[in-house]
PDB file of C-alpha atoms in Angstrom:
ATOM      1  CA  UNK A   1      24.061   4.455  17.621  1.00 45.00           C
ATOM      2  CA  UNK A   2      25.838   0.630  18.375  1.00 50.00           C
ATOM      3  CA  UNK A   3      25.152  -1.447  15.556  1.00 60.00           C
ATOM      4  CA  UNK A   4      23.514  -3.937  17.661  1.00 77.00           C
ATOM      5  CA  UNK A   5      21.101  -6.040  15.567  1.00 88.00           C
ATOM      6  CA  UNK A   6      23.162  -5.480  11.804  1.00 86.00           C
ATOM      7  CA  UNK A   7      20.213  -4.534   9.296  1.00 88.00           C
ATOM      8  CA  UNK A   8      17.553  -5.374  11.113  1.00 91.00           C
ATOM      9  CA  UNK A   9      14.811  -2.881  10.672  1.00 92.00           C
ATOM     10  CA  UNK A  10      14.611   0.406  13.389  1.00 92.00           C
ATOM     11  CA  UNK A  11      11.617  -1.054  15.372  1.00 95.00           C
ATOM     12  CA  UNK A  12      13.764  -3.962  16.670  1.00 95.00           C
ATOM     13  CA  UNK A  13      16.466  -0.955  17.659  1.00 94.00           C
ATOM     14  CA  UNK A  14      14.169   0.764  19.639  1.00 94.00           C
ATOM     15  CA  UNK A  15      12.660  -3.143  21.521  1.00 94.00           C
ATOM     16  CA  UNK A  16      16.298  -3.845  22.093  1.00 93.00           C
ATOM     17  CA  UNK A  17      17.383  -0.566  23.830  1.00 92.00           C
ATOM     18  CA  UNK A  18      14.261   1.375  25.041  1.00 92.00           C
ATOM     19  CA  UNK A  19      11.263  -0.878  24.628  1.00 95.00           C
ATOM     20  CA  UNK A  20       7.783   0.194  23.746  1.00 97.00           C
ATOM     21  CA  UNK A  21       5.367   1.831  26.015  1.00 97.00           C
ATOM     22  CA  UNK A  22       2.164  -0.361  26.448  1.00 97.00           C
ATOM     23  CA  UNK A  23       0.064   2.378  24.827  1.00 97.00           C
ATOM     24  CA  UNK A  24       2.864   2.378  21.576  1.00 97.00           C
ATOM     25  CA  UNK A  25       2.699  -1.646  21.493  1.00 97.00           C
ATOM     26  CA  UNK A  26      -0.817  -1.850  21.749  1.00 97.00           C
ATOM     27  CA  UNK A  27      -1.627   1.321  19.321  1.00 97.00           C
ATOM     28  CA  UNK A  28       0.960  -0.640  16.504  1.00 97.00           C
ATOM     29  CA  UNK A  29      -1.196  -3.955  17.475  1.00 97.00           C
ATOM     30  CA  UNK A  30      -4.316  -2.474  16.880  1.00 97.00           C
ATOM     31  CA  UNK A  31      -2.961  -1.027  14.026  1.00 97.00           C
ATOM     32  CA  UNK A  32      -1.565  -3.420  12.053  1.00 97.00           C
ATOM     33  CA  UNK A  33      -4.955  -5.733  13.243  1.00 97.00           C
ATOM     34  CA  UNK A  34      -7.055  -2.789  11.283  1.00 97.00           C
ATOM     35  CA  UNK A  35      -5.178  -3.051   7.975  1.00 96.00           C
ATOM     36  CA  UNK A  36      -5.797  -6.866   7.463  1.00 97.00           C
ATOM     37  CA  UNK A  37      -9.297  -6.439   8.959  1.00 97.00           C
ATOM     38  CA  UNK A  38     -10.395  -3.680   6.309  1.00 98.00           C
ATOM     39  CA  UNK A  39      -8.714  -6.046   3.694  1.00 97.00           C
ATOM     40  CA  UNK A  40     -11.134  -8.559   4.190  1.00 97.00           C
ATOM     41  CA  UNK A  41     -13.984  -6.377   4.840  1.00 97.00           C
ATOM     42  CA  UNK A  42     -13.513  -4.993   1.627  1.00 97.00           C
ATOM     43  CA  UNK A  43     -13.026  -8.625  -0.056  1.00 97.00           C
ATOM     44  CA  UNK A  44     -16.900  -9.218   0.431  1.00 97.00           C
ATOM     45  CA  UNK A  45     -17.885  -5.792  -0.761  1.00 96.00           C
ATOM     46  CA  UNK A  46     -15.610  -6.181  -4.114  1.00 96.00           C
ATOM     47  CA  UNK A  47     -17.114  -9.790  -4.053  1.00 96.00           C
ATOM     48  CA  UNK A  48     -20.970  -8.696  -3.586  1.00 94.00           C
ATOM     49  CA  UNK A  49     -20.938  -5.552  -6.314  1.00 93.00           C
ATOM     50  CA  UNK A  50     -19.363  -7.575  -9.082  1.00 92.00           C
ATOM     51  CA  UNK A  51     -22.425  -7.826 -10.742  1.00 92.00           C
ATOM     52  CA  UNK A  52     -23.038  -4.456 -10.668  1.00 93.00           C
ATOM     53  CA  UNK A  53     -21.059  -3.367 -13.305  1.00 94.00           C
ATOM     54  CA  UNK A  54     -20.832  -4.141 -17.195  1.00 93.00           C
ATOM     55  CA  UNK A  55     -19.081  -7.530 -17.969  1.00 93.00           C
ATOM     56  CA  UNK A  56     -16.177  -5.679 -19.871  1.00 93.00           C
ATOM     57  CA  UNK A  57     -15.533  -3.575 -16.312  1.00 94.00           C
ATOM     58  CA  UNK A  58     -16.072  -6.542 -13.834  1.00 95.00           C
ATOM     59  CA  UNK A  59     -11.598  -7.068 -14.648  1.00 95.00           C
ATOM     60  CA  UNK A  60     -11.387  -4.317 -12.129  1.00 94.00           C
ATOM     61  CA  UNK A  61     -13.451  -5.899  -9.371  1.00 93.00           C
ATOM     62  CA  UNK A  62     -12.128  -9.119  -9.720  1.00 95.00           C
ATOM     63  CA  UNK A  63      -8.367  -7.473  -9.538  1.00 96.00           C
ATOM     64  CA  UNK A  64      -9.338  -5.845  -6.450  1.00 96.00           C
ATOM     65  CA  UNK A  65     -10.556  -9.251  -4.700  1.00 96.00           C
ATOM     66  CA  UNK A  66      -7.151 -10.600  -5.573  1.00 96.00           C
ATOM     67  CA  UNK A  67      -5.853  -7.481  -3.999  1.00 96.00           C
ATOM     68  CA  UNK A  68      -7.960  -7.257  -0.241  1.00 97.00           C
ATOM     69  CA  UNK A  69      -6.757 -11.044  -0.345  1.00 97.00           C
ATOM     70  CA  UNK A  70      -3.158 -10.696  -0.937  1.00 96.00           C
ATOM     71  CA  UNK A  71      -2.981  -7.673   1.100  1.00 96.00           C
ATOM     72  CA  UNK A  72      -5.200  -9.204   4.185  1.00 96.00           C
ATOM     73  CA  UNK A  73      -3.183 -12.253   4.239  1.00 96.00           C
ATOM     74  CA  UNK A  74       0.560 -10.741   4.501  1.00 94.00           C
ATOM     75  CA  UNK A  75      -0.509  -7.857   7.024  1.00 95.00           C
ATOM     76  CA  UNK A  76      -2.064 -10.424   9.331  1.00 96.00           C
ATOM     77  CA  UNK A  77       1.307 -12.110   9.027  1.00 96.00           C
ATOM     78  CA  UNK A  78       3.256  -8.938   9.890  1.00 95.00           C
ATOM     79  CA  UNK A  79       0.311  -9.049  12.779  1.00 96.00           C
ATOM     80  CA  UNK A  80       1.536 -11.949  14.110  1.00 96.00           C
ATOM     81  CA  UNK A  81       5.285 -11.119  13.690  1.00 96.00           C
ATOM     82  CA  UNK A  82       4.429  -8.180  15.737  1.00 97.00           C
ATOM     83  CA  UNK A  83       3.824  -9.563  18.596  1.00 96.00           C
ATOM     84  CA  UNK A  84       5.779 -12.452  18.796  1.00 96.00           C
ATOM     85  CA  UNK A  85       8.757 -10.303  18.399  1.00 96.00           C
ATOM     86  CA  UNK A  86       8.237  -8.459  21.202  1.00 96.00           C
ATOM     87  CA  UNK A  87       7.872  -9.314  25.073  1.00 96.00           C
ATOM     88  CA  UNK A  88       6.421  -7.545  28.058  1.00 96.00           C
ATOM     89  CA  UNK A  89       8.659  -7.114  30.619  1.00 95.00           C
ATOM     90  CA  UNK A  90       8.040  -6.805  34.159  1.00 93.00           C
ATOM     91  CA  UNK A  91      11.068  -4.975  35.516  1.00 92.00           C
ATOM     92  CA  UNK A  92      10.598  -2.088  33.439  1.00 93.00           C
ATOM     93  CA  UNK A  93       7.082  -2.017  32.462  1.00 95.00           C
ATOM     94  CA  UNK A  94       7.897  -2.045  28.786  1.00 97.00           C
ATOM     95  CA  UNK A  95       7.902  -4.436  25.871  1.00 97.00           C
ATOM     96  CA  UNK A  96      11.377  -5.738  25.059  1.00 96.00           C
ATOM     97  CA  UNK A  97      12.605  -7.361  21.593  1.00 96.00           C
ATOM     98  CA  UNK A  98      12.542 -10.958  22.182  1.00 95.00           C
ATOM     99  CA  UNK A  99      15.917 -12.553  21.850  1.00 91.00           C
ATOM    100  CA  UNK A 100      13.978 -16.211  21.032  1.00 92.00           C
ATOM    101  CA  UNK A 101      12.192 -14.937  18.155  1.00 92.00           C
ATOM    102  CA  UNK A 102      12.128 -13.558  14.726  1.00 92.00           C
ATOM    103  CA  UNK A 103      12.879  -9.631  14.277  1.00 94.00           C
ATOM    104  CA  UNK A 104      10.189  -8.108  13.346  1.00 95.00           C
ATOM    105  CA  UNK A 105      10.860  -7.458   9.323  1.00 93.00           C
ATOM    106  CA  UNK A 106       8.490  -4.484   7.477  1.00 92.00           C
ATOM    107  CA  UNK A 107       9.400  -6.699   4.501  1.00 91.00           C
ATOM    108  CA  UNK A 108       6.083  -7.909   4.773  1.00 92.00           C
ATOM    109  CA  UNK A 109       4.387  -5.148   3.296  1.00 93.00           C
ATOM    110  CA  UNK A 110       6.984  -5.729   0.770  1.00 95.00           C
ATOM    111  CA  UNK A 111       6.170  -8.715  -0.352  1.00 93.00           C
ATOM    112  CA  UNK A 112       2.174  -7.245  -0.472  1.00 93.00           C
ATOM    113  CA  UNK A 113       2.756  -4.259  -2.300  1.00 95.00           C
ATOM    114  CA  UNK A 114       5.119  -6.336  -5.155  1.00 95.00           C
ATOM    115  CA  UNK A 115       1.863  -8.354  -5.803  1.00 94.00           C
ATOM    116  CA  UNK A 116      -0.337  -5.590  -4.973  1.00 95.00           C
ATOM    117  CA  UNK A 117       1.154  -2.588  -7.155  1.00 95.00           C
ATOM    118  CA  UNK A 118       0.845  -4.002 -10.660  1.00 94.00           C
ATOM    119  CA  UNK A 119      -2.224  -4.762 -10.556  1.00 94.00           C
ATOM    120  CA  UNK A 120      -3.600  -1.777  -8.811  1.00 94.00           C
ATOM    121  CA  UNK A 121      -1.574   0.129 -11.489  1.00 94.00           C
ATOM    122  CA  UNK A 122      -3.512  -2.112 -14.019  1.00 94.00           C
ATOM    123  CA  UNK A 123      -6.919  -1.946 -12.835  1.00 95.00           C
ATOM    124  CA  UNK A 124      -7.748   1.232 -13.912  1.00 96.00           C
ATOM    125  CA  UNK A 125      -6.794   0.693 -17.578  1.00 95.00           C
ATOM    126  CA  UNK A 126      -9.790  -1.892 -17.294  1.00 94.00           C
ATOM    127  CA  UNK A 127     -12.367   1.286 -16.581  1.00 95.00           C
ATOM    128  CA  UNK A 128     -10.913   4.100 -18.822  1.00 93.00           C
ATOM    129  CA  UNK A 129     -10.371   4.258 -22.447  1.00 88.00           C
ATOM    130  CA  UNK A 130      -6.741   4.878 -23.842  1.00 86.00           C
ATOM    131  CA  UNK A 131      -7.378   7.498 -26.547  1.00 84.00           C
ATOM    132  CA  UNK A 132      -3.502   8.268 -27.749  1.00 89.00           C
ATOM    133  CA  UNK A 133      -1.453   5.474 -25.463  1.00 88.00           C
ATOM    134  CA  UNK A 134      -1.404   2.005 -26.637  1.00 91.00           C
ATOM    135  CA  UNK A 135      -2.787   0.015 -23.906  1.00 90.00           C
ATOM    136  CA  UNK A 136       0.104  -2.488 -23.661  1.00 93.00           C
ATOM    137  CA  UNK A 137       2.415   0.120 -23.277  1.00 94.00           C
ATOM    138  CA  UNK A 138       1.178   1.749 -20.593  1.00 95.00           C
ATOM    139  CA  UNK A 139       0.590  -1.669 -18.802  1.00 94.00           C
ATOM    140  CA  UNK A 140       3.984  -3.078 -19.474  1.00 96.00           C
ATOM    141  CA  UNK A 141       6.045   0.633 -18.110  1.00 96.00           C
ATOM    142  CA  UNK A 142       3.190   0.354 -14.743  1.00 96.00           C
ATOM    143  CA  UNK A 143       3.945  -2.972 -14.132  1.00 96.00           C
ATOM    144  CA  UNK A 144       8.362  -2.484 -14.717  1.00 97.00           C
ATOM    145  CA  UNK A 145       8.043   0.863 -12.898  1.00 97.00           C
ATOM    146  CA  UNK A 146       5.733  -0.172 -10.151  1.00 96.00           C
ATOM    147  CA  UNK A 147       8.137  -3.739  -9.625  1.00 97.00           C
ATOM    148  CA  UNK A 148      11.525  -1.876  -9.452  1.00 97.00           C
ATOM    149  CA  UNK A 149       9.865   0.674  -6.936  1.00 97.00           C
ATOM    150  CA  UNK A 150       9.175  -1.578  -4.750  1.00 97.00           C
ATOM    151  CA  UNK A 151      12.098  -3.878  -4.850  1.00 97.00           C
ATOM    152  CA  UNK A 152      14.208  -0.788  -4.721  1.00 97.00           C
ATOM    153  CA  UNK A 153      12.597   0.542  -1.276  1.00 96.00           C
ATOM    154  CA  UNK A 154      12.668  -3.301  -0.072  1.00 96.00           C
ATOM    155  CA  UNK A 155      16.533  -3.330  -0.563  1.00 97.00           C
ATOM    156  CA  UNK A 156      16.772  -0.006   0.844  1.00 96.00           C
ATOM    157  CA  UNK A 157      14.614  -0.789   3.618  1.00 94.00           C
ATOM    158  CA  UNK A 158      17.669  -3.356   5.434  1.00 94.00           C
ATOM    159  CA  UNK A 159      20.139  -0.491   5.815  1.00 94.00           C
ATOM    160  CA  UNK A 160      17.685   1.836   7.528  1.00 93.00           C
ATOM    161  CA  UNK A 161      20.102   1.581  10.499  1.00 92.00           C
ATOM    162  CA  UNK A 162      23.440  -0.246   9.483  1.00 91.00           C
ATOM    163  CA  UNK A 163      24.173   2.177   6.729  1.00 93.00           C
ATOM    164  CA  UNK A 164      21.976   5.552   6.101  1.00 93.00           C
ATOM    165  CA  UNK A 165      24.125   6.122   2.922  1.00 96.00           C
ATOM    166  CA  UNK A 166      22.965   2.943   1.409  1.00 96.00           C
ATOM    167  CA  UNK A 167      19.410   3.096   3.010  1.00 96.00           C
ATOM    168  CA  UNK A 168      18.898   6.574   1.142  1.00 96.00           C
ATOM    169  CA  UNK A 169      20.459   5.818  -2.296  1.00 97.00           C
ATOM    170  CA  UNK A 170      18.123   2.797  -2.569  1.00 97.00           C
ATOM    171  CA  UNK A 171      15.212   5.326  -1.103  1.00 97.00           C
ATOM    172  CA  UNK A 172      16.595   8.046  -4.132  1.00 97.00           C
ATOM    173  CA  UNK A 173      16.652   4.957  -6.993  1.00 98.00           C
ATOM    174  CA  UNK A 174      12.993   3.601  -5.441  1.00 98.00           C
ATOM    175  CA  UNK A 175      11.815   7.061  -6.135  1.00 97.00           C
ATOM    176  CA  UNK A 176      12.856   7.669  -9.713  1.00 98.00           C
ATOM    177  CA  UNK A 177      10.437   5.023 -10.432  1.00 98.00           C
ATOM    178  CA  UNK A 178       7.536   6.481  -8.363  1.00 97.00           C
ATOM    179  CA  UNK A 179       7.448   9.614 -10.076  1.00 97.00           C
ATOM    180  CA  UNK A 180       7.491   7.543 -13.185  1.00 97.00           C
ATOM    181  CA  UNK A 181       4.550   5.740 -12.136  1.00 97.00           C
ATOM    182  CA  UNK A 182       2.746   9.156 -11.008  1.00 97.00           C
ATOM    183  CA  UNK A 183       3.850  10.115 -14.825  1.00 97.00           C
ATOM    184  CA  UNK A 184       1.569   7.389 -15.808  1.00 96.00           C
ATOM    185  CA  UNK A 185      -1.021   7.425 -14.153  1.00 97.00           C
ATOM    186  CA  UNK A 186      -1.842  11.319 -14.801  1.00 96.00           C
ATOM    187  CA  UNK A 187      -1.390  10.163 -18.366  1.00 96.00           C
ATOM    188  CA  UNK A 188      -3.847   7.553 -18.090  1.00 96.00           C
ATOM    189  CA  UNK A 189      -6.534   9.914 -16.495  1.00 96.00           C
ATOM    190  CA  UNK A 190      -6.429  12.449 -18.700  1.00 95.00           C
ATOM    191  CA  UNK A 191      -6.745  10.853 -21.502  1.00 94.00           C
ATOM    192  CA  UNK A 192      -9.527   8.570 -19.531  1.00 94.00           C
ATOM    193  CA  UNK A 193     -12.251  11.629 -19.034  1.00 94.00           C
ATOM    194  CA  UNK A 194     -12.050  11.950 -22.582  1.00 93.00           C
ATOM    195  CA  UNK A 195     -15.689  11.283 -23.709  1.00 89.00           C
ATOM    196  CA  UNK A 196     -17.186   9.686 -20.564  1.00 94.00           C
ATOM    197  CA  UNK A 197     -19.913  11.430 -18.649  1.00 94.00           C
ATOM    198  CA  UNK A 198     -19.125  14.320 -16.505  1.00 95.00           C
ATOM    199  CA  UNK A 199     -19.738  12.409 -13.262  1.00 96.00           C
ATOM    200  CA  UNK A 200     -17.170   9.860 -14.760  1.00 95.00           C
ATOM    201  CA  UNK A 201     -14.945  12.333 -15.125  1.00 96.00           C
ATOM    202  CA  UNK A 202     -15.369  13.676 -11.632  1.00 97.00           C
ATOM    203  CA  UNK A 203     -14.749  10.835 -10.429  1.00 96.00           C
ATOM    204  CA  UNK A 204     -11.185  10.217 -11.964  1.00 97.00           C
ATOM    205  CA  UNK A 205     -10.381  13.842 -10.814  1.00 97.00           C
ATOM    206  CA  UNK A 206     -10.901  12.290  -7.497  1.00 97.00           C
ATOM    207  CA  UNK A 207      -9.234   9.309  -7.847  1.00 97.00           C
ATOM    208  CA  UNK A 208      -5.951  11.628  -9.206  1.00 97.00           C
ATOM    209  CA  UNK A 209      -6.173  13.093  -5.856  1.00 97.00           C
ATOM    210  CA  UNK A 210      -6.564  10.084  -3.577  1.00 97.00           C
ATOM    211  CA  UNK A 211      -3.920   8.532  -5.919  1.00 96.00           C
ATOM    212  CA  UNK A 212      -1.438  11.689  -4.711  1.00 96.00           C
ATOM    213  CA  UNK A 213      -2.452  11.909  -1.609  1.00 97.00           C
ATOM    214  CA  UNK A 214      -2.182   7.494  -0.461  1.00 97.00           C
ATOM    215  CA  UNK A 215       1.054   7.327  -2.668  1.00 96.00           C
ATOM    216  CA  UNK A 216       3.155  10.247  -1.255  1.00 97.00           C
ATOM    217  CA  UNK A 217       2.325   8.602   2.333  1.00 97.00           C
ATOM    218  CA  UNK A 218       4.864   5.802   1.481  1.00 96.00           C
ATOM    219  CA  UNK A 219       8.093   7.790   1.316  1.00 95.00           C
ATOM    220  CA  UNK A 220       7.051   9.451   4.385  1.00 95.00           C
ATOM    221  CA  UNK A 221       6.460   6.510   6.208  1.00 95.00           C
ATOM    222  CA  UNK A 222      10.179   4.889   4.577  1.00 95.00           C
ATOM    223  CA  UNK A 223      11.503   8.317   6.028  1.00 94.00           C
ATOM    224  CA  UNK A 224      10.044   8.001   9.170  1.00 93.00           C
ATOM    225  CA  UNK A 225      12.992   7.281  11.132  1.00 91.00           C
ATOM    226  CA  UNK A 226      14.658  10.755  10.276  1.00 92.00           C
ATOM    227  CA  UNK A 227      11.989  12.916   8.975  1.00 88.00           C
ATOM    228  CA  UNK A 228      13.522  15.611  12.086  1.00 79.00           C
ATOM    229  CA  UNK A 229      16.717  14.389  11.897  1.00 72.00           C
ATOM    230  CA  UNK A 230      18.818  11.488  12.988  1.00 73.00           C
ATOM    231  CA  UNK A 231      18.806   9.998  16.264  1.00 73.00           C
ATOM    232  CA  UNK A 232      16.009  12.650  16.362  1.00 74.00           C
ATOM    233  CA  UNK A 233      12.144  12.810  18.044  1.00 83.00           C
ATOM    234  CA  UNK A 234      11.032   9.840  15.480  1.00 89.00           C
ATOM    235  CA  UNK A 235      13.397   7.599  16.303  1.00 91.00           C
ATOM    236  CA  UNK A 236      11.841   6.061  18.611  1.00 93.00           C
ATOM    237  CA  UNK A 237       8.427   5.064  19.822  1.00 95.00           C
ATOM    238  CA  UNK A 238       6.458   7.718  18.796  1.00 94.00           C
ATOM    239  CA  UNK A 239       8.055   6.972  15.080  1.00 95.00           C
ATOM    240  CA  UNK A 240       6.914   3.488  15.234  1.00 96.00           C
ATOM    241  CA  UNK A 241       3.659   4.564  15.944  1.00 97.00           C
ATOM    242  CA  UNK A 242       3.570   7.344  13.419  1.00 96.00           C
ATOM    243  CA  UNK A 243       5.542   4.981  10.312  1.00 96.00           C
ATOM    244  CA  UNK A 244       2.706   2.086  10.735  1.00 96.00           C
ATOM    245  CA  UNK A 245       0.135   4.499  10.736  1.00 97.00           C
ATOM    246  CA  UNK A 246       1.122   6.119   8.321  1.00 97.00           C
ATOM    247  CA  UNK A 247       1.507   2.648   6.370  1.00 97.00           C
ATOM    248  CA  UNK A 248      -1.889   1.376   7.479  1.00 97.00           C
ATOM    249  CA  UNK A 249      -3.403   4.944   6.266  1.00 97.00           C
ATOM    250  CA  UNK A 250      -1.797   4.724   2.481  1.00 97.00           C
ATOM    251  CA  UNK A 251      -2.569   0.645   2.274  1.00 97.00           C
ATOM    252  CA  UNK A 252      -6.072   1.365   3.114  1.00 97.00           C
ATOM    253  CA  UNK A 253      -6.677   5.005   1.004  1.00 97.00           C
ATOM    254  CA  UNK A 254      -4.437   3.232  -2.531  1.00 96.00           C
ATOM    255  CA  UNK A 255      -6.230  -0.070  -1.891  1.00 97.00           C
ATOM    256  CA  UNK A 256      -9.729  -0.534  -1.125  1.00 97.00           C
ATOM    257  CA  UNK A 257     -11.176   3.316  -1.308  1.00 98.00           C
ATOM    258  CA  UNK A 258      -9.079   3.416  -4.685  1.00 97.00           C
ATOM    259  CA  UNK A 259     -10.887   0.188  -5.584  1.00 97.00           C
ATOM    260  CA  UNK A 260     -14.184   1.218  -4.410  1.00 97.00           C
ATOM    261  CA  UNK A 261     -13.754   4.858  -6.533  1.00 97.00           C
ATOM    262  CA  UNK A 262     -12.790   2.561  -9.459  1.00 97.00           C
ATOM    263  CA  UNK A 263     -16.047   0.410  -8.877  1.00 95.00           C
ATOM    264  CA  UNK A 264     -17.956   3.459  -8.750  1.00 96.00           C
ATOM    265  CA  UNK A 265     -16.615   4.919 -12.018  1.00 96.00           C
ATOM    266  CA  UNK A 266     -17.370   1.383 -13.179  1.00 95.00           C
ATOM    267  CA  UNK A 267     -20.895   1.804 -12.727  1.00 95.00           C
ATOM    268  CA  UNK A 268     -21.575   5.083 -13.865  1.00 95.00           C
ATOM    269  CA  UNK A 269     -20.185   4.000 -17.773  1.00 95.00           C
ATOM    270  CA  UNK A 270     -22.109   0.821 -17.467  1.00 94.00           C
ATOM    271  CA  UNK A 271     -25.107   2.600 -16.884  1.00 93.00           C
ATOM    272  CA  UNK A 272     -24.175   5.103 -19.751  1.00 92.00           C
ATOM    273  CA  UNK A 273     -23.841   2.382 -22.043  1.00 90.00           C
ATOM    274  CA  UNK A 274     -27.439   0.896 -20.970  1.00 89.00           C
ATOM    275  CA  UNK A 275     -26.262  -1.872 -18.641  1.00 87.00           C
ATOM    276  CA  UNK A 276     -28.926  -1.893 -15.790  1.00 79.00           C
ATOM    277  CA  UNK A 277     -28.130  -3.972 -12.639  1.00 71.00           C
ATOM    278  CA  UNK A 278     -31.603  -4.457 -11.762  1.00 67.00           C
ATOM    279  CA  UNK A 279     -32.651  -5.082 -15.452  1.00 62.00           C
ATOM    280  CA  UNK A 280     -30.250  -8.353 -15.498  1.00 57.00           C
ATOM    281  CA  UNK A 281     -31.234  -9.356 -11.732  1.00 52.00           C
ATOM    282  CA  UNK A 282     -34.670  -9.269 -12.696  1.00 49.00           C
ATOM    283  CA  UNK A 283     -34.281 -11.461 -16.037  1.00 48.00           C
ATOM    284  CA  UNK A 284     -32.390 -14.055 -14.381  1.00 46.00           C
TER     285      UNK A 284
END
């Protein structure tokens, strides 16, 4: 395919030759509207159940506020670069890149999951209880692994077009330290249902699944593009459509029903250590 717009990201490719559908601009719209809109949804909830849990839990909560409004704030901006990157266009019925503005840039979920990441990563070692890792340890190979992940993909990310040898080396190094970070986090769950109640521990089985399950999503959604080949079916609308999805799906799943699982497991050791919600409202 011409080279057209250098590294700009595949959606611009596919405004500047063949345009989006109004059904594909309007289902990426509505899309990209849900993600920030759940974000801030969730904020309150995180906000209102705070006090729900023991004091040495509530780290957790408070991590996911930070979270919902990190994560609400940079996907309404990749809202708004949405559609101001693209125009309808009369003569063909379709939306067109706009040569006046900005190209649209996934780099924005970039920027959310490099504050995002370490502390999701981090939250849960504010629930369970190390019983063989040190605790810093853990934290500081999360936070390195979870950082160079995601500045890895974000570099990668620029030559999804321009240069598929270079977009799938960064992709191959950006993975190296994924599967470190699933390493981790198995790590930290096992040795977290050590001793807790067997609801607690149900619950981190659960969370181990949701955490495969949201995670893996990403990858996909990098490899949209030419997940059946290149200049294959997904490149082009229908791949839009399917990568922010597929994004929206995974920031939703790893961010606010991980928090919310975390919350819950939160609650059930408070109350097996005696702390009772309704006790302390009622005292106060």
């Amino acid at each position: 395919m011409e080279q057209i717009l250098g590294n700009a990201n595949f959606e611009n490719y596919i405004g500047a030759t063949d345009g989006y559908s109004e059904m594909a601009y309007q289902m990426v719209s509505h899309l990209l509207t849900l993600g920030y809109a759940v974000m801030f949804a969730a904020l309150i909830y995180f906000v209102l159940t705070l006090k729900m849990v023991s004091p040495k839990y509530r780290m957790s909560n408070i991590l996911s506020v930070v979270v919902m409004v990190s994560a609400g704030l940079l996907l309404y901006a990749q809202a708004r670069n949405w559609n101001m990157s693209f125009v309808f266009d009369s003569g063909t019925g379709q939306y067109m890149l706009d040569p006046r503005a900005d190209l649209f840039n996934n780099g924005y979920r970039y920027l959310n999951w490099l504050i995002d990441v370490p502390m999701l990563l981090l939250q849960i070692l504010f629930v369970v209880i190390m019983t063989k890792s040190s605790f810093m340890s853990i934290r500081n190979q999360f936070w390195f692994s979870g950082v160079m992940m995601i500045v890895t993909g974000y570099i990668g990310q620029f030559y999804e077009v321009s240069n598929l040898t270079a977009f799938f080396v960064w992709g191959a190094i950006s993975t190296v330290f994924f599967f470190h970070v699933l390493y981790l986090m198995n790590k930290v769950i096992k040795e977290g249902k050590e001793g807790i109640p067997e609801a607690g521990q149900k619950v981190l089985g659960n969370i181990w699944i949701l955490f495969l399950i949201s995670w893996f999503l990403y990858p996909g959604a990098y490899l949209m593009p030419y997940l059946l080949g290149v200049d294959g079916l997904l490149y082009s609308e229908s791949g839009v459509v399917g990568r922010q999805m597929t994004y929206t799906i995974a920031d939703i799943s790893s961010k606010v029903i991980y928090g919310v699982m975390l919350g819950n497991l939160a609650m059930i050791l408070s109350k097996a250590e005696g702390y009772n919600f309704n006790e302390q409202t009622t005292s106060l």
